[in-house]
Coordinates of N, CA and C in Angstrom, one line a residue:
M24 N -19.4 -56.8 -17.6 CA -19.5 -57.1 -16.2 C -18.7 -56.1 -15.4
N25 N -17.6 -55.7 -15.9 CA -16.8 -54.8 -15.1 C -17.5 -53.4 -14.9
A26 N -18.2 -53.0 -16.0 CA -18.9 -51.7 -15.9 C -20.0 -51.8 -14.8
I27 N -20.7 -52.9 -14.7 CA -21.8 -53.1 -13.8 C -21.2 -53.1 -12.3
T28 N -20.1 -53.8 -12.1 CA -19.5 -53.8 -10.8 C -19.0 -52.4 -10.4
T29 N -18.5 -51.7 -11.3 CA -18.1 -50.3 -11.1 C -19.3 -49.4 -10.7
L30 N -20.4 -49.6 -11.4 CA -21.6 -48.8 -11.2 C -22.1 -49.2 -9.8
I31 N -22.2 -50.4 -9.5 CA -22.7 -50.9 -8.1 C -21.8 -50.3 -7.0
R32 N -20.5 -50.3 -7.2 CA -19.5 -49.8 -6.2 C -19.8 -48.3 -6.1
Q33 N -20.0 -47.6 -7.1 CA -20.2 -46.1 -7.1 C -21.5 -45.8 -6.4
I34 N -22.5 -46.6 -6.6 CA -23.8 -46.4 -6.0 C -23.7 -46.7 -4.5
V35 N -23.1 -47.8 -4.1 CA -23.0 -48.1 -2.7 C -22.2 -47.0 -1.9
I36 N -21.1 -46.6 -2.5 CA -20.3 -45.6 -1.8 C -21.1 -44.2 -1.8
S37 N -21.8 -43.9 -2.8 CA -22.6 -42.7 -2.8 C -23.7 -42.8 -1.7
V38 N -24.3 -43.9 -1.5 CA -25.3 -44.1 -0.5 C -24.7 -44.0 0.9
I39 N -23.5 -44.5 1.1 CA -22.8 -44.4 2.4 C -22.5 -42.9 2.6
W40 N -22.0 -42.2 1.6 CA -21.7 -40.8 1.7 C -22.9 -40.0 2.1
L41 N -24.0 -40.3 1.4 CA -25.2 -39.6 1.7 C -25.7 -39.8 3.1
G42 N -25.6 -41.1 3.5 CA -26.0 -41.4 4.9 C -25.2 -40.7 5.9
F43 N -23.9 -40.7 5.8 CA -23.0 -39.9 6.7 C -23.3 -38.4 6.7
T44 N -23.5 -37.9 5.5 CA -23.8 -36.5 5.4 C -25.1 -36.1 6.1
L45 N -26.2 -36.9 5.9 CA -27.4 -36.7 6.5 C -27.3 -36.8 8.0
Y46 N -26.5 -37.8 8.5 CA -26.3 -38.0 9.9 C -25.6 -36.7 10.5
I47 N -24.6 -36.2 9.8 CA -23.9 -35.0 10.3 C -24.8 -33.8 10.4
V48 N -25.7 -33.7 9.4 CA -26.5 -32.5 9.3 C -27.7 -32.5 10.4
W49 N -28.3 -33.7 10.5 CA -29.5 -33.8 11.3 C -29.4 -34.5 12.7
L50 N -28.4 -35.4 12.8 CA -28.4 -36.3 14.0 C -27.2 -36.1 14.9
A51 N -26.2 -35.5 14.4 CA -24.9 -35.4 15.2 C -25.2 -34.5 16.5
P52 N -24.7 -35.0 17.6 CA -25.1 -34.3 18.9 C -24.3 -33.1 19.2
L53 N -24.3 -32.1 18.3 CA -23.5 -30.9 18.6 C -24.2 -29.9 19.5
D54 N -25.5 -30.1 19.7 CA -26.3 -29.1 20.5 C -26.2 -29.5 22.0
Q55 N -25.5 -30.5 22.4 CA -25.4 -30.8 23.8 C -24.3 -29.9 24.4
P56 N -24.5 -29.4 25.6 CA -23.6 -28.4 26.2 C -22.2 -29.0 26.5
E57 N -22.1 -30.3 26.8 CA -20.8 -30.8 27.1 C -19.9 -31.2 25.9
T58 N -20.5 -31.1 24.7 CA -19.7 -31.5 23.5 C -18.5 -30.5 23.3
L59 N -18.7 -29.2 23.4 CA -17.6 -28.3 23.1 C -16.6 -28.4 24.3
L60 N -17.0 -28.7 25.5 CA -16.1 -28.9 26.6 C -15.2 -30.1 26.3
I61 N -15.7 -31.2 25.9 CA -14.9 -32.4 25.6 C -14.0 -32.1 24.4
V62 N -14.4 -31.4 23.4 CA -13.5 -31.1 22.3 C -12.4 -30.2 22.7
R63 N -12.7 -29.2 23.6 CA -11.6 -28.3 24.1 C -10.6 -29.1 24.9
H64 N -11.1 -30.1 25.8 CA -10.1 -30.9 26.6 C -9.3 -31.7 25.7
L65 N -9.9 -32.3 24.6 CA -9.1 -33.1 23.7 C -8.0 -32.3 22.9
L66 N -8.4 -31.1 22.5 CA -7.5 -30.3 21.7 C -6.4 -29.6 22.6
T67 N -6.7 -29.4 23.8 CA -5.7 -28.8 24.7 C -4.9 -29.8 25.5
L68 N -5.1 -31.1 25.2 CA -4.4 -32.2 25.8 C -4.7 -32.4 27.3
H69 N -5.8 -32.1 27.8 CA -6.3 -32.3 29.1 C -7.1 -33.6 29.1
W70 N -6.4 -34.7 28.9 CA -7.0 -36.0 28.7 C -7.5 -36.7 30.0
S71 N -7.0 -36.2 31.1 CA -7.4 -36.8 32.4 C -8.9 -36.5 32.7
E72 N -9.4 -35.5 32.1 CA -10.8 -35.1 32.3 C -11.7 -35.6 31.3
V73 N -11.2 -36.5 30.4 CA -12.1 -37.1 29.3 C -12.0 -38.6 29.4
N74 N -13.1 -39.3 29.0 CA -13.1 -40.7 29.0 C -12.0 -41.2 28.1
G75 N -11.3 -42.3 28.6 CA -10.1 -42.8 27.8 C -10.5 -43.4 26.4
Y76 N -11.7 -43.9 26.3 CA -12.2 -44.3 25.0 C -12.3 -43.2 24.0
L77 N -12.7 -42.0 24.4 CA -12.7 -40.8 23.6 C -11.4 -40.4 23.1
V78 N -10.4 -40.5 24.0 CA -9.0 -40.1 23.7 C -8.5 -41.1 22.6
A79 N -8.8 -42.4 22.8 CA -8.3 -43.4 21.8 C -9.0 -43.1 20.4
I80 N -10.3 -42.9 20.4 CA -11.0 -42.6 19.2 C -10.4 -41.3 18.5
F81 N -10.1 -40.3 19.4 CA -9.5 -39.0 18.9 C -8.2 -39.3 18.2
W82 N -7.4 -40.1 18.7 CA -6.1 -40.5 18.1 C -6.3 -41.3 16.8
L83 N -7.2 -42.2 16.9 CA -7.4 -43.0 15.7 C -8.0 -42.2 14.5
M84 N -8.7 -41.2 14.8 CA -9.3 -40.3 13.8 C -8.2 -39.5 13.1
G85 N -7.0 -39.4 13.7 CA -5.9 -38.8 13.1 C -4.9 -39.8 12.4
V86 N -4.8 -41.0 12.9 CA -3.9 -42.0 12.4 C -4.5 -42.7 11.2
L87 N -5.7 -43.1 11.2 CA -6.3 -43.8 10.1 C -6.3 -43.0 8.8
P88 N -6.6 -41.7 8.8 CA -6.5 -41.0 7.5 C -5.1 -41.0 7.0
M89 N -4.1 -41.0 7.8 CA -2.7 -41.0 7.4 C -2.4 -42.3 6.8
I90 N -2.8 -43.4 7.4 CA -2.6 -44.7 6.8 C -3.3 -44.8 5.4
Y91 N -4.5 -44.4 5.4 CA -5.3 -44.4 4.1 C -4.6 -43.5 3.1
G92 N -4.1 -42.4 3.5 CA -3.4 -41.4 2.7 C -2.2 -42.1 1.9
C93 N -1.5 -43.0 2.6 CA -0.4 -43.7 1.9 C -0.9 -44.5 0.7
L94 N -2.0 -45.2 1.0 CA -2.6 -45.9 -0.1 C -3.2 -45.0 -1.2
M95 N -3.8 -43.9 -0.8 CA -4.4 -43.0 -1.7 C -3.4 -42.3 -2.6
F96 N -2.3 -41.9 -2.1 CA -1.2 -41.3 -2.9 C -0.6 -42.2 -3.9
T97 N -0.5 -43.5 -3.5 CA 0.1 -44.5 -4.4 C -0.9 -44.7 -5.6
D98 N -2.2 -44.8 -5.2 CA -3.2 -45.0 -6.3 C -3.4 -43.7 -7.1
G99 N -3.3 -42.6 -6.4 CA -3.5 -41.3 -7.1 C -2.6 -40.9 -8.2
R100 N -1.4 -41.5 -8.2 CA -0.5 -41.2 -9.3 C -1.1 -41.6 -10.7
M101 N -2.0 -42.6 -10.7 CA -2.5 -43.1 -11.9 C -4.0 -42.6 -12.1
Q102 N -4.4 -41.6 -11.4 CA -5.8 -41.1 -11.5 C -5.9 -39.8 -12.2
K103 N -7.0 -39.5 -12.7 CA -7.3 -38.1 -13.3 C -7.5 -37.1 -12.1
L104 N -8.0 -37.6 -11.0 CA -8.3 -36.7 -9.9 C -7.0 -36.4 -9.0
P105 N -6.8 -35.2 -8.5 CA -5.7 -35.0 -7.6 C -6.0 -35.6 -6.2
A106 N -5.3 -36.6 -5.8 CA -5.6 -37.3 -4.5 C -5.4 -36.4 -3.3
F107 N -4.5 -35.4 -3.4 CA -4.2 -34.7 -2.2 C -5.4 -33.8 -1.7
V108 N -6.2 -33.3 -2.7 CA -7.4 -32.5 -2.3 C -8.3 -33.3 -1.5
Y109 N -8.6 -34.5 -1.9 CA -9.5 -35.4 -1.1 C -8.9 -35.9 0.2
F110 N -7.6 -36.0 0.2 CA -6.9 -36.4 1.4 C -7.0 -35.3 2.4
L111 N -6.8 -34.0 2.0 CA -6.9 -32.9 3.0 C -8.4 -32.8 3.4
A112 N -9.3 -33.0 2.5 CA -10.7 -32.9 2.9 C -11.1 -34.0 3.9
S113 N -10.5 -35.2 3.7 CA -10.8 -36.3 4.6 C -10.2 -36.1 6.0
N114 N -9.2 -35.3 6.1 CA -8.6 -35.0 7.4 C -9.5 -34.1 8.2
F115 N -10.3 -33.3 7.6 CA -11.1 -32.4 8.3 C -12.6 -32.9 8.4
T116 N -13.0 -33.7 7.4 CA -14.4 -34.1 7.4 C -14.6 -35.6 7.4
G117 N -13.5 -36.4 7.4 CA -13.7 -37.8 7.4 C -14.2 -38.4 6.1
I118 N -15.2 -39.3 6.2 CA -15.7 -39.9 5.0 C -16.4 -39.0 4.1
V119 N -16.9 -37.9 4.6 CA -17.6 -36.9 3.7 C -16.6 -36.3 2.7
G120 N -15.4 -36.2 3.0 CA -14.4 -35.7 2.1 C -13.7 -36.8 1.2
L121 N -13.8 -38.0 1.7 CA -13.1 -39.1 1.1 C -14.0 -39.8 0.1
A122 N -15.2 -39.9 0.3 CA -16.2 -40.7 -0.5 C -16.3 -40.2 -1.9
P123 N -16.3 -38.9 -2.2 CA -16.3 -38.5 -3.6 C -15.1 -39.0 -4.4
Y124 N -13.9 -39.0 -3.8 CA -12.7 -39.6 -4.5 C -13.0 -41.1 -4.8
L125 N -13.5 -41.8 -3.8 CA -13.7 -43.2 -4.1 C -14.8 -43.5 -5.1
V126 N -15.8 -42.6 -5.3 CA -16.8 -42.7 -6.3 C -16.2 -42.4 -7.7
L127 N -15.4 -41.3 -7.8 CA -15.0 -40.8 -9.0 C -13.7 -41.4 -9.6
R128 N -13.0 -42.1 -8.8 CA -11.7 -42.7 -9.2 C -11.9 -43.8 -10.2
D129 N -10.9 -44.1 -11.0 CA -10.9 -45.2 -12.0 C -10.3 -46.4 -11.4
R130 N -10.8 -47.6 -11.6 CA -10.2 -48.8 -11.1 C -8.9 -49.0 -11.9
N131 N -7.8 -49.2 -11.2 CA -6.5 -49.5 -11.8 C -6.3 -51.0 -11.9
T132 N -6.1 -51.5 -13.1 CA -5.8 -52.9 -13.3 C -4.3 -53.1 -13.6
Q133 N -3.6 -52.1 -13.9 CA -2.2 -52.1 -14.2 C -1.4 -51.3 -13.2
F134 N -0.2 -51.9 -12.8 CA 0.7 -51.2 -11.9 C 1.8 -50.7 -12.7
H135 N 2.1 -49.4 -12.6 CA 3.2 -48.8 -13.3 C 4.3 -48.5 -12.3
G136 N 5.3 -49.3 -12.4 CA 6.5 -49.2 -11.5 C 7.1 -50.6 -11.3
S137 N 8.2 -50.6 -10.5 CA 8.8 -51.9 -10.3 C 8.2 -52.6 -9.1
L138 N 8.1 -53.9 -9.1 CA 7.6 -54.7 -8.0 C 8.8 -55.2 -7.2
D139 N 8.8 -54.8 -5.9 CA 9.8 -55.4 -5.0 C 9.2 -56.7 -4.4
R140 N 10.0 -57.3 -3.5 CA 9.6 -58.6 -3.0 C 8.2 -58.4 -2.2
W141 N 8.1 -57.4 -1.5 CA 6.9 -57.1 -0.7 C 5.6 -57.0 -1.6
L142 N 5.8 -56.2 -2.6 CA 4.6 -56.0 -3.6 C 4.3 -57.3 -4.3
R143 N 5.3 -58.1 -4.7 CA 5.1 -59.3 -5.4 C 4.3 -60.3 -4.5
S144 N 4.6 -60.2 -3.1 CA 3.9 -61.1 -2.2 C 2.5 -60.7 -2.0
L145 N 2.1 -59.5 -2.3 CA 0.8 -59.0 -2.1 C 0.0 -59.0 -3.4
N146 N 0.6 -59.5 -4.5 CA 0.0 -59.5 -5.8 C -1.3 -60.4 -5.8
P147 N -2.5 -59.9 -6.1 CA -3.6 -60.8 -6.1 C -3.6 -61.9 -7.1
A148 N -2.9 -61.8 -8.2 CA -2.8 -62.8 -9.2 C -2.1 -64.0 -8.6
L149 N -1.1 -63.8 -7.8 CA -0.3 -64.9 -7.2 C -1.2 -65.6 -6.2
W150 N -2.0 -64.9 -5.4 CA -2.9 -65.6 -4.4 C -4.1 -66.3 -5.1
A151 N -4.5 -65.9 -6.3 CA -5.6 -66.5 -6.9 C -5.3 -68.0 -7.3
S152 N -4.0 -68.3 -7.4 CA -3.6 -69.7 -7.8 C -3.8 -70.7 -6.7
F153 N -3.9 -70.2 -5.5 CA -4.1 -71.1 -4.3 C -5.4 -71.7 -4.1

């Protein structure tokens, strides 16, 4: 059963990766003349000339990979794949760089290290008893 769930997870993530890649190649609005102007305003910190929602999304696109990177480096210690390569790729390409790591990684069932109080409280085996 574990091999089937792993295969299903890999297929779902691969389909998501393929969907985002196809979107980027064929549907992303890079041919609009104001796209490069907005990107220039975001990168040069002229945020008063850009919609506030775009500024918030711009900041989240930098913060969320860092949060996920913390999880990825913890998990990457026990993987065959070097997590930092996929982390760097995800900072530049988003899910396109991250999805191959998620497809190729092995599921960890054992934690190698000491559990502090915070990690013991997050242990799924403890929550399964409720």
